[in-house]
PDB file of C-alpha atoms in Angstrom:
ATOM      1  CA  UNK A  24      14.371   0.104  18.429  1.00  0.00           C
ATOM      2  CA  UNK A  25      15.184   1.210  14.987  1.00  0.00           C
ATOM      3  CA  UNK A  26      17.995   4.164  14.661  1.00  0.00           C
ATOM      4  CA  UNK A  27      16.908   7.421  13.121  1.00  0.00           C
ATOM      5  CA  UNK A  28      18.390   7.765   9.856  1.00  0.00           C
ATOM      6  CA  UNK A  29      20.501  11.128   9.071  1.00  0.00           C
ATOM      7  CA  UNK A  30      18.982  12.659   6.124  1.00  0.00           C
ATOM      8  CA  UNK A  31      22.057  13.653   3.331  1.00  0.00           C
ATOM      9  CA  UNK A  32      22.484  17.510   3.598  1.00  0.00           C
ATOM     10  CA  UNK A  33      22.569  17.210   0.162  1.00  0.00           C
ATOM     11  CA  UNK A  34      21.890  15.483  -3.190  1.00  0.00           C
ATOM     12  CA  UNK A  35      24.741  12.950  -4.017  1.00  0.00           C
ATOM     13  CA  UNK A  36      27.731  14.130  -6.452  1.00  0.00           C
ATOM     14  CA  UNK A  37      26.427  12.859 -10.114  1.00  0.00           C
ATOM     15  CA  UNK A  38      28.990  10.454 -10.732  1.00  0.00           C
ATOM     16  CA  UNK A  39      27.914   8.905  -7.468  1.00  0.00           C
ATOM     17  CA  UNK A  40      24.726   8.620  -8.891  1.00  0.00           C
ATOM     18  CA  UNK A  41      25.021   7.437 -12.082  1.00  0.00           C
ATOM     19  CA  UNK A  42      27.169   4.361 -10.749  1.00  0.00           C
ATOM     20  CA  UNK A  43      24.535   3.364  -8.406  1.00  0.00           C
ATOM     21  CA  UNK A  44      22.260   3.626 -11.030  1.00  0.00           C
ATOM     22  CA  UNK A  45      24.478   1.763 -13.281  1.00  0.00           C
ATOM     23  CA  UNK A  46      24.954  -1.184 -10.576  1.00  0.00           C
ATOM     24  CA  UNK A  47      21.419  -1.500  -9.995  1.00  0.00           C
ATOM     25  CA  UNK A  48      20.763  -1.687 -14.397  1.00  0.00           C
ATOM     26  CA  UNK A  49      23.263  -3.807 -14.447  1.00  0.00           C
ATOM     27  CA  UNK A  50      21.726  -6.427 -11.646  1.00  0.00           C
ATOM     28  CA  UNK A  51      18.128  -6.245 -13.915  1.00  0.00           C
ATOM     29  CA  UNK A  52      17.171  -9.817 -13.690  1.00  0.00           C
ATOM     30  CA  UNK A  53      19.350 -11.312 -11.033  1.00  0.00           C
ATOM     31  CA  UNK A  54      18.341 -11.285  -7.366  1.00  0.00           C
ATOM     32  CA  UNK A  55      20.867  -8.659  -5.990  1.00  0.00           C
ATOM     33  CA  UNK A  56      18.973  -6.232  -8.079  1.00  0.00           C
ATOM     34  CA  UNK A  57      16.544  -5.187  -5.294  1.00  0.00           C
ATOM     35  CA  UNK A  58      18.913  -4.345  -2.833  1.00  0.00           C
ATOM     36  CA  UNK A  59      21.092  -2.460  -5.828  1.00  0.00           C
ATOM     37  CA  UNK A  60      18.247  -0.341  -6.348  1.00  0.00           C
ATOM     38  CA  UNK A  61      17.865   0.273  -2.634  1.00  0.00           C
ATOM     39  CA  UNK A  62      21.067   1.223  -1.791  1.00  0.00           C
ATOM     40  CA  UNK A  63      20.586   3.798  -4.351  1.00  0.00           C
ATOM     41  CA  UNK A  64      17.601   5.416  -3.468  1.00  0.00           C
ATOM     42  CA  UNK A  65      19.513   5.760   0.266  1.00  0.00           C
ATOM     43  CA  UNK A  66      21.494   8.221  -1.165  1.00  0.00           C
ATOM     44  CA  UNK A  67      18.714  10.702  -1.660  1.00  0.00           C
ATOM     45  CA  UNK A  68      16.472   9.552   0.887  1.00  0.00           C
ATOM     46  CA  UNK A  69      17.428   6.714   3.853  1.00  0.00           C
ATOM     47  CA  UNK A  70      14.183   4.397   4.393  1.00  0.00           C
ATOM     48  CA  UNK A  71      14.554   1.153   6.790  1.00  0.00           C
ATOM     49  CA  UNK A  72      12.448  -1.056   4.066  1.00  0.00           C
ATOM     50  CA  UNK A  73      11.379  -1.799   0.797  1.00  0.00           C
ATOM     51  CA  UNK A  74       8.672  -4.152  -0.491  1.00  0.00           C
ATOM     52  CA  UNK A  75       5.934  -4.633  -2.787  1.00  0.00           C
ATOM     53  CA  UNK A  76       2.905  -6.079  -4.322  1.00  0.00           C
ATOM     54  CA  UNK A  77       1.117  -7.145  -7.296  1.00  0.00           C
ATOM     55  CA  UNK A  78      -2.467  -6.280  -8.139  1.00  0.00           C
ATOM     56  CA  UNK A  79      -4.187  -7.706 -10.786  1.00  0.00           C
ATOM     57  CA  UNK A  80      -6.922  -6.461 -13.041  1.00  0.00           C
ATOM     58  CA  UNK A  81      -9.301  -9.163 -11.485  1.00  0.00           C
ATOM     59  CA  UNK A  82      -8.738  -8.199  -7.810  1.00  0.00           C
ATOM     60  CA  UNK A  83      -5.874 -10.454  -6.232  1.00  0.00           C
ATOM     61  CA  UNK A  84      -2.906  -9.185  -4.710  1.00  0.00           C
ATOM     62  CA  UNK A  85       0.822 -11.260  -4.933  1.00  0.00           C
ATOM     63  CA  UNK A  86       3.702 -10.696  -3.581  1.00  0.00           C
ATOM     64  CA  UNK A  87       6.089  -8.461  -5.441  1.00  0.00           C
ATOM     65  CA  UNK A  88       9.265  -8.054  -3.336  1.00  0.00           C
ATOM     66  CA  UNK A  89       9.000  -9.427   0.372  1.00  0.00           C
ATOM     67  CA  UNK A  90      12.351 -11.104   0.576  1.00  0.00           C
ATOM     68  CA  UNK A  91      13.405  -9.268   3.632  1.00  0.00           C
ATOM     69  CA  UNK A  92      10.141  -9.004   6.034  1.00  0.00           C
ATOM     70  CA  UNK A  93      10.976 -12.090   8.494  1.00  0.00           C
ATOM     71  CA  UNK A  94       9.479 -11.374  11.515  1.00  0.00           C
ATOM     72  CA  UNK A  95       6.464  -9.538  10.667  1.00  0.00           C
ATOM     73  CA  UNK A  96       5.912 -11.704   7.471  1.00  0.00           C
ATOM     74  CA  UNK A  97       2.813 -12.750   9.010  1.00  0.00           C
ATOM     75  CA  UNK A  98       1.379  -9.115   9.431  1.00  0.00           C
ATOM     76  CA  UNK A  99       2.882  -7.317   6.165  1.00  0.00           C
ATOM     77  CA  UNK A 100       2.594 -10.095   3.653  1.00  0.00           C
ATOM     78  CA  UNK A 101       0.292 -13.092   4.561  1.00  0.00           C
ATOM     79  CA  UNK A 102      -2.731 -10.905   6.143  1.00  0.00           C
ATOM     80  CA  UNK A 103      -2.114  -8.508   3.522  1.00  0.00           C
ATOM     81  CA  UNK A 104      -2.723 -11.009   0.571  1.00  0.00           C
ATOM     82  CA  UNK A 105      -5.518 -12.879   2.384  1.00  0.00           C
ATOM     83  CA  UNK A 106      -7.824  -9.115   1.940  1.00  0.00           C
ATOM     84  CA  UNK A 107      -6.303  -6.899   3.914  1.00  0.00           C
ATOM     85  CA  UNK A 108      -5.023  -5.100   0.599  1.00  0.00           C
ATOM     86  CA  UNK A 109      -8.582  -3.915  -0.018  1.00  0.00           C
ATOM     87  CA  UNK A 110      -7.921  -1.234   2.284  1.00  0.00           C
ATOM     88  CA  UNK A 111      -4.823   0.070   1.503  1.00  0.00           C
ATOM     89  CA  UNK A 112      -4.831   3.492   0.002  1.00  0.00           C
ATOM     90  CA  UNK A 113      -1.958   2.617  -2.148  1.00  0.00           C
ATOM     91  CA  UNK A 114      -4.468  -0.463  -4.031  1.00  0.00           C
ATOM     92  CA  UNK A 115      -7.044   1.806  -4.122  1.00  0.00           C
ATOM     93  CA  UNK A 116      -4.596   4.898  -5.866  1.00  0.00           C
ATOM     94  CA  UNK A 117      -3.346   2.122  -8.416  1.00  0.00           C
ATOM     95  CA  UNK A 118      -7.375   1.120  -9.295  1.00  0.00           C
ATOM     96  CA  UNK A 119      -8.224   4.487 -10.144  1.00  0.00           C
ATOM     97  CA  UNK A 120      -5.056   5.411 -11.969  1.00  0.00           C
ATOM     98  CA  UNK A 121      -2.499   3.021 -13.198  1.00  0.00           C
ATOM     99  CA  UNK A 122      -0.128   5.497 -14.644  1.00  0.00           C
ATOM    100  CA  UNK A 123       3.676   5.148 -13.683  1.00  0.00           C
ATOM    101  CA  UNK A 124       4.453   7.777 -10.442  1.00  0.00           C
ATOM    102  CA  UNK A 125       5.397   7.881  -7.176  1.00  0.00           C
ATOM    103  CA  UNK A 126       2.237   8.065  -4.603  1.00  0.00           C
ATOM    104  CA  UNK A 127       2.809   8.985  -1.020  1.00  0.00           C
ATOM    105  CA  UNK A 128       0.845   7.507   1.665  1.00  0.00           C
ATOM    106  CA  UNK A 129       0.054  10.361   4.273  1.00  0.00           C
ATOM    107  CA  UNK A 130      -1.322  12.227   0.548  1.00  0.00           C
ATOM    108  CA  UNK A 131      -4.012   9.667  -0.717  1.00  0.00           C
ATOM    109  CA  UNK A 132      -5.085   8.457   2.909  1.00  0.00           C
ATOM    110  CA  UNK A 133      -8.830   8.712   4.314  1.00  0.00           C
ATOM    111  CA  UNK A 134      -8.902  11.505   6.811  1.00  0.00           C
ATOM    112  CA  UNK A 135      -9.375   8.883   9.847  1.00  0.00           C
ATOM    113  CA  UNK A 136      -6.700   6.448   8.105  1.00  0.00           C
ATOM    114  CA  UNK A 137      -4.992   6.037  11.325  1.00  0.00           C
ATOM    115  CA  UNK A 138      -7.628   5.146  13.592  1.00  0.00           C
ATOM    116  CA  UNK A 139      -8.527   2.247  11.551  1.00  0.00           C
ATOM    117  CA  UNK A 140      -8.156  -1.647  12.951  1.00  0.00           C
ATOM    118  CA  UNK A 141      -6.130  -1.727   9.728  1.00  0.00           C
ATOM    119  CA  UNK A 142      -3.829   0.602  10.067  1.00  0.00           C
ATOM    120  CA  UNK A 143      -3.386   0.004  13.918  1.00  0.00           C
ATOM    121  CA  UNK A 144      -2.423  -4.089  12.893  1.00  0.00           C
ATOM    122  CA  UNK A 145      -0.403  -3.069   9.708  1.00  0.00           C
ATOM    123  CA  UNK A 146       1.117  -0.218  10.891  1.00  0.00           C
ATOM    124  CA  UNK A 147       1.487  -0.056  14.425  1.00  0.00           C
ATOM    125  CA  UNK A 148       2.635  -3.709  14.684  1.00  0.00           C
ATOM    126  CA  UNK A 149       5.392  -3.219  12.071  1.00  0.00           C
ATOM    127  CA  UNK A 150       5.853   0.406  13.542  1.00  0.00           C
ATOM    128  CA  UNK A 151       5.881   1.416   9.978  1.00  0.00           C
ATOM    129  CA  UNK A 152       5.554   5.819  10.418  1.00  0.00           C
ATOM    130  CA  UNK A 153       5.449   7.203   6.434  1.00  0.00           C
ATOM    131  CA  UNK A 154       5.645   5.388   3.215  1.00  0.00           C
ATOM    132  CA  UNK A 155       5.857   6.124  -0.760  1.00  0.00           C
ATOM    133  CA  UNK A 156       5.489   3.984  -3.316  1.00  0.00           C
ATOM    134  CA  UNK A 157       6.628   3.608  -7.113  1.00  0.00           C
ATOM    135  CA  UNK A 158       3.851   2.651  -9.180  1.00  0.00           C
ATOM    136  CA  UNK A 159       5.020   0.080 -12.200  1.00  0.00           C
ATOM    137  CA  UNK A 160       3.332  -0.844 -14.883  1.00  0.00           C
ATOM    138  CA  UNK A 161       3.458  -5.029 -15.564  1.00  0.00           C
ATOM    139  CA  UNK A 162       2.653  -7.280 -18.788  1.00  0.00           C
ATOM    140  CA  UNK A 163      -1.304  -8.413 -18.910  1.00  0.00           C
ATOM    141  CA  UNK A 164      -2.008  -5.216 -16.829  1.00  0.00           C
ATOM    142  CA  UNK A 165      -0.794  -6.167 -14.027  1.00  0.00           C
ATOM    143  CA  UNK A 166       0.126  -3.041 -11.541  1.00  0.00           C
ATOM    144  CA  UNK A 167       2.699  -3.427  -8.670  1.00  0.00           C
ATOM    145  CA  UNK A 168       3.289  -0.872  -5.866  1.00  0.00           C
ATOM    146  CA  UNK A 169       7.628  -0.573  -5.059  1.00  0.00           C
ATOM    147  CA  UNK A 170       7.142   0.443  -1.368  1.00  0.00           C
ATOM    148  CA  UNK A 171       9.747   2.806   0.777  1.00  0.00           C
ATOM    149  CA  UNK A 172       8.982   3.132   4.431  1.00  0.00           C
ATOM    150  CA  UNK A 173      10.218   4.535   7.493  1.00  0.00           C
ATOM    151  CA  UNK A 174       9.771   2.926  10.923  1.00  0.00           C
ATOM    152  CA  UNK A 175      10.559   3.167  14.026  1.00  0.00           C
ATOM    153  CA  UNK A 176      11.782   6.541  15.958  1.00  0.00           C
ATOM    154  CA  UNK A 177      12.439   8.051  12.452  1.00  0.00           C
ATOM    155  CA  UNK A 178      11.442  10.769  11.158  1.00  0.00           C
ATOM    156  CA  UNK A 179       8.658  11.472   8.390  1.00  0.00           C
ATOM    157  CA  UNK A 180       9.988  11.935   4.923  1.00  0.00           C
ATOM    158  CA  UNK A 181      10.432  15.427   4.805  1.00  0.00           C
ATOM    159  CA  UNK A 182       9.515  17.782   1.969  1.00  0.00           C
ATOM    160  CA  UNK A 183      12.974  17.337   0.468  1.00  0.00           C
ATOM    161  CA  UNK A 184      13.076  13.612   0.485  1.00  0.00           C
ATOM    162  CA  UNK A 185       9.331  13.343  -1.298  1.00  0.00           C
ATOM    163  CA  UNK A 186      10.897  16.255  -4.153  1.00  0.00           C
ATOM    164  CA  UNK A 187      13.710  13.936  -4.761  1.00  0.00           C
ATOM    165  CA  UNK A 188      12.279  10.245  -4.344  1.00  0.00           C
ATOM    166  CA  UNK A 189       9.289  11.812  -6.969  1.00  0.00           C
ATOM    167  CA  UNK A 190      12.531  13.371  -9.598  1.00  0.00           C
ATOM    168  CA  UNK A 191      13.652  10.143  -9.405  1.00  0.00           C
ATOM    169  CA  UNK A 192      10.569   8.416  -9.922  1.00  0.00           C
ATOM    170  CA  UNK A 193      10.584   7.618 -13.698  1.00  0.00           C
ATOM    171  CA  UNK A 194      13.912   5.774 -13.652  1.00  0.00           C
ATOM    172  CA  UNK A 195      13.040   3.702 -10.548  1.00  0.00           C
ATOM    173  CA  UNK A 196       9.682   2.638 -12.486  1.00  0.00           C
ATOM    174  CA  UNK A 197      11.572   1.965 -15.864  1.00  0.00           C
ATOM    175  CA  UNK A 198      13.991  -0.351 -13.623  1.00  0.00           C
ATOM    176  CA  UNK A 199      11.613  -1.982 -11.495  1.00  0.00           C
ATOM    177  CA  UNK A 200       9.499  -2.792 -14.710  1.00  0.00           C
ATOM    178  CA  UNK A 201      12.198  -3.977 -16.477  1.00  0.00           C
ATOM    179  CA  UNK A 202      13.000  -6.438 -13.178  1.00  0.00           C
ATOM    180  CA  UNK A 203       9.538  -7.496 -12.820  1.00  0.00           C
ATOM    181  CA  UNK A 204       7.813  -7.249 -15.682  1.00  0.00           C
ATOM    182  CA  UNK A 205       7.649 -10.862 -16.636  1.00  0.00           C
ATOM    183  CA  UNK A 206       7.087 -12.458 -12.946  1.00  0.00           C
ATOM    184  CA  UNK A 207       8.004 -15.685 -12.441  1.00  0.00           C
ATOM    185  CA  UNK A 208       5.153 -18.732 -12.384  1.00  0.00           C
ATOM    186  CA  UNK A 209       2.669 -15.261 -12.274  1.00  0.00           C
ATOM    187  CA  UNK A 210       0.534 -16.795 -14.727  1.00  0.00           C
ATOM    188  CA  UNK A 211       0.052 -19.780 -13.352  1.00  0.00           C
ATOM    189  CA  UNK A 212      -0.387 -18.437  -9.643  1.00  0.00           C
ATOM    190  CA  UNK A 213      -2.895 -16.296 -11.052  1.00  0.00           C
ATOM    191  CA  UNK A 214      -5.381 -19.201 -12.736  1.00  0.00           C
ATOM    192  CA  UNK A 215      -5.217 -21.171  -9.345  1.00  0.00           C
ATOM    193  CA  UNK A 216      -6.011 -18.435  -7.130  1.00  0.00           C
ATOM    194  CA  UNK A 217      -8.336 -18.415  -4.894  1.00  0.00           C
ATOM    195  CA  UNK A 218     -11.758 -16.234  -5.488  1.00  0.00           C
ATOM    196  CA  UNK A 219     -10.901 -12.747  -5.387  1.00  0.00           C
ATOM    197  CA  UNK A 220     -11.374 -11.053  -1.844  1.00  0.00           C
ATOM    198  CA  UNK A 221     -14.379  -8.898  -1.445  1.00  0.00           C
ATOM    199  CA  UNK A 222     -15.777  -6.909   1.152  1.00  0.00           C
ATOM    200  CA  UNK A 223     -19.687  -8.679   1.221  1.00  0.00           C
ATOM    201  CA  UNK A 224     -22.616  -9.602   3.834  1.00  0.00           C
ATOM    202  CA  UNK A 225     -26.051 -11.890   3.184  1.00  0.00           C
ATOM    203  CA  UNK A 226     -27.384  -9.172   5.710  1.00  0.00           C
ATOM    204  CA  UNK A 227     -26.659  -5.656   4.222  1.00  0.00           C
ATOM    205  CA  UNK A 228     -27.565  -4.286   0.929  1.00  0.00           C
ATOM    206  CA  UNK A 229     -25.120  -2.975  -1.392  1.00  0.00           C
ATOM    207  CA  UNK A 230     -25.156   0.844  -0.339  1.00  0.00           C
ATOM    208  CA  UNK A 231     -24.231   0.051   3.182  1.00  0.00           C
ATOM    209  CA  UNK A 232     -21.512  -2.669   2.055  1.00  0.00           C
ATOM    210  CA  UNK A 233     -20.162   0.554   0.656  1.00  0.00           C
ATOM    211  CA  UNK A 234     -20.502   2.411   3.382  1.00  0.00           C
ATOM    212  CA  UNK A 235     -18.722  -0.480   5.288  1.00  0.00           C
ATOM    213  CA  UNK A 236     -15.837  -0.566   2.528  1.00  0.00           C
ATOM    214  CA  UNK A 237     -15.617   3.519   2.980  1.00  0.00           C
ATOM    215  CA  UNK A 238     -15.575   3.041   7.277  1.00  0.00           C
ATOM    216  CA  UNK A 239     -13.072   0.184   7.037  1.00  0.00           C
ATOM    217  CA  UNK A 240     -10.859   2.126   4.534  1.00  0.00           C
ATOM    218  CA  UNK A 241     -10.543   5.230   7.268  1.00  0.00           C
ATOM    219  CA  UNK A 242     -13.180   7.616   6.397  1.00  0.00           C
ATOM    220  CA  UNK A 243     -14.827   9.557   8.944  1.00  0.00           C
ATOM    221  CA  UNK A 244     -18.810  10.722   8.509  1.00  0.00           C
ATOM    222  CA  UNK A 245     -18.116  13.526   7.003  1.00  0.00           C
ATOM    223  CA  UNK A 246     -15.644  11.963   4.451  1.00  0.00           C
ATOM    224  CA  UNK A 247     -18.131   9.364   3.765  1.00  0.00           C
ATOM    225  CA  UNK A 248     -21.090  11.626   3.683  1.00  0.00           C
ATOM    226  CA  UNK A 249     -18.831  13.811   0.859  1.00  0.00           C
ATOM    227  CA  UNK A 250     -17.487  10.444  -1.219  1.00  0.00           C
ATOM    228  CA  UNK A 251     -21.422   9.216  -1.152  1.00  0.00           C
ATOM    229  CA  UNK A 252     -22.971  12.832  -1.853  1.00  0.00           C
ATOM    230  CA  UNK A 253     -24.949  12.182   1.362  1.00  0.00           C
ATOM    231  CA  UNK A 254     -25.936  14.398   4.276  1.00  0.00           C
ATOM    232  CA  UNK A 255     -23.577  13.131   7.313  1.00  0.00           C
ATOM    233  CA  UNK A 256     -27.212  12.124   9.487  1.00  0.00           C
ATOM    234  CA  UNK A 257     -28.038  10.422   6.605  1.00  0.00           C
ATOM    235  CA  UNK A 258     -24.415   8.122   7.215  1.00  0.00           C
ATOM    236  CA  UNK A 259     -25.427   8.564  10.814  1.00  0.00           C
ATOM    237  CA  UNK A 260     -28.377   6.459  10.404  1.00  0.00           C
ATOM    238  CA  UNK A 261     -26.730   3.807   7.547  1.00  0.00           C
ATOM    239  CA  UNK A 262     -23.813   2.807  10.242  1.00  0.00           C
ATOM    240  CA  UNK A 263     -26.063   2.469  12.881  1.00  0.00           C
ATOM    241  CA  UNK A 264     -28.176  -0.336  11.087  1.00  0.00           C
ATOM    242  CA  UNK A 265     -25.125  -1.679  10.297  1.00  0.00           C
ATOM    243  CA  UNK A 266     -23.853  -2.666  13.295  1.00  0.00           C
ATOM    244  CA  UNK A 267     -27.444  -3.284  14.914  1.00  0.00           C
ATOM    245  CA  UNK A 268     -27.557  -5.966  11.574  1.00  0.00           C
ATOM    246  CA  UNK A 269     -24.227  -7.013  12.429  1.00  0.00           C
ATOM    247  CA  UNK A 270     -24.498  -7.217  16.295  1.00  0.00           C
ATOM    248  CA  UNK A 271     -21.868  -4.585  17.235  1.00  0.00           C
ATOM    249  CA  UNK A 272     -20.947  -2.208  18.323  1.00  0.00           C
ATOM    250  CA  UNK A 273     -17.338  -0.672  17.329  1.00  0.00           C
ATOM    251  CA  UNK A 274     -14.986  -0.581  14.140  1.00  0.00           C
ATOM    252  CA  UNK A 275     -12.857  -3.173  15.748  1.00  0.00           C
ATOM    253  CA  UNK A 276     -15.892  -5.971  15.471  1.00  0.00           C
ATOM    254  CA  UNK A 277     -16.307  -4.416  12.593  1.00  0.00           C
ATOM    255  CA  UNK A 278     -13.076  -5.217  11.307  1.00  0.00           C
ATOM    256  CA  UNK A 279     -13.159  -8.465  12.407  1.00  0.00           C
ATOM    257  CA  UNK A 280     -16.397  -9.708  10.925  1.00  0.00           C
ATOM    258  CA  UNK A 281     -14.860  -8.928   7.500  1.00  0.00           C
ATOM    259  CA  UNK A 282     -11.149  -9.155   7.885  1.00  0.00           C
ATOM    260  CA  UNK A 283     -11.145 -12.033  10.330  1.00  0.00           C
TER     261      UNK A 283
END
């Protein structure tokens, strides 16, 4: 059971600051610099872990920083890498818009985000409750996604934690880039990849792999039926030749035939 973290009642004194800013500059390049940055962000906001991914412009996901997921390694990072990273919302933010900010999870979600299979195996298994992330800009367009999250019994980021993680935002980019920007053995990992995961079928045509994509991703009917610019019976009548094509019968089989 994870402790719930005591916000700070208030922003740290500047010179407290500036130091851990200074450590964590100063640790660019090295390994400790991760947990330098960390333990600065903590003083605005406390978060029980950080990690993050690569994305590149082809469609494969890497790992960015992963170092200390142990247990759920399995869950966070392998699953995630094999596909599962087609429905996050935080690779989908990053596709549309690779600009350097801080995106916040329960913001850029599908409306029925958290009744997905995805989020019940990603999230409820790692009992991960709210998460931001710091979107960084890497050489040969290459986007990564600096994740914050809080698990556990604690309590959402509050309205006071987002305003400061967000003011703090551009230096936590410039650092991270400056970190990761020239990833190790990237290059290579990226010309022996594997194909790049996709969400596909022989049975179903393209409009109602998107509407699987959209389902799988959290949208509800009426999300879908705005996204698509269809009427919701319209969506109706689309998922339910999808699963009588597919044999099924719920979003968990659903899940399965294409994340299995």
């Amino acid at each position: 059971m994870h402790s719930m973290p005591k916000p700070p009642a208030q922003m740290p004194a500047f010179d407290t600051w500036n130091a851990a800013l200074a450590y964590a500059a100063n640790a660019i390049g090295a390994r400790g610099f991760p947990d330098a940055l960390a333990a600065a962000l903590r003083l605005i906001a406390p978060f029980q872990m950080m990690n993050g991914f690569i994305y590149s412009p082809n469609g494969h996901a890497f790992d960015l920083y992963n170092e200390k997921i142990v247990a759920e390694r399995a869950i966070i990072v392998d699953r995630y890498l094999a596909g599962a990273f087609l429905l996050d919302p935080f690779y989908d933010a990053v596709r549309k818009d690779q600009a350097e900010r801080m995106i916040v999870m329960r913001d850029i979600a599908p409306d029925d985000f958290t009744q997905t299979e995805y989020y019940r195996l990603h999230y409820g298994t790692t009992e991960i409750i709210d998460e931001v992330g710091f979107v960084m800009q890497l050489e040969n367009e290459f986007t990564a996604v600096l994740s914050l999250s809080r698990t556990g019994t604690a309590p959402l980021f509050s309205d006071q934690d987002i305003e400061r993680l967000r003011a703090a935002s551009p230096i936590v980019c410039v650092l991270g880039e400056r970190h990761w920007r020239h990833v190790p053995s990237l290059s290579l990992e990226i010309k022996n990849a594997a194909p790049a995961a996709r969400i596909e079928h022989p049975l179903l045509t393209r409009r109602e792999l998107e509407i699987v994509t959209l389902i799988l991703k959290g949208h509800s009917n009426i999300s879908l039926a705005a996204v698509l610019d269809l009427s919701t019976n319209t969506v109706k009548v689309h998922r339910r030749q999808i699963y009588a094509k597919l044999n099924i019968s719920s979003q968990a089989e659903l899940f399965r035939v294409f994340m299995a």
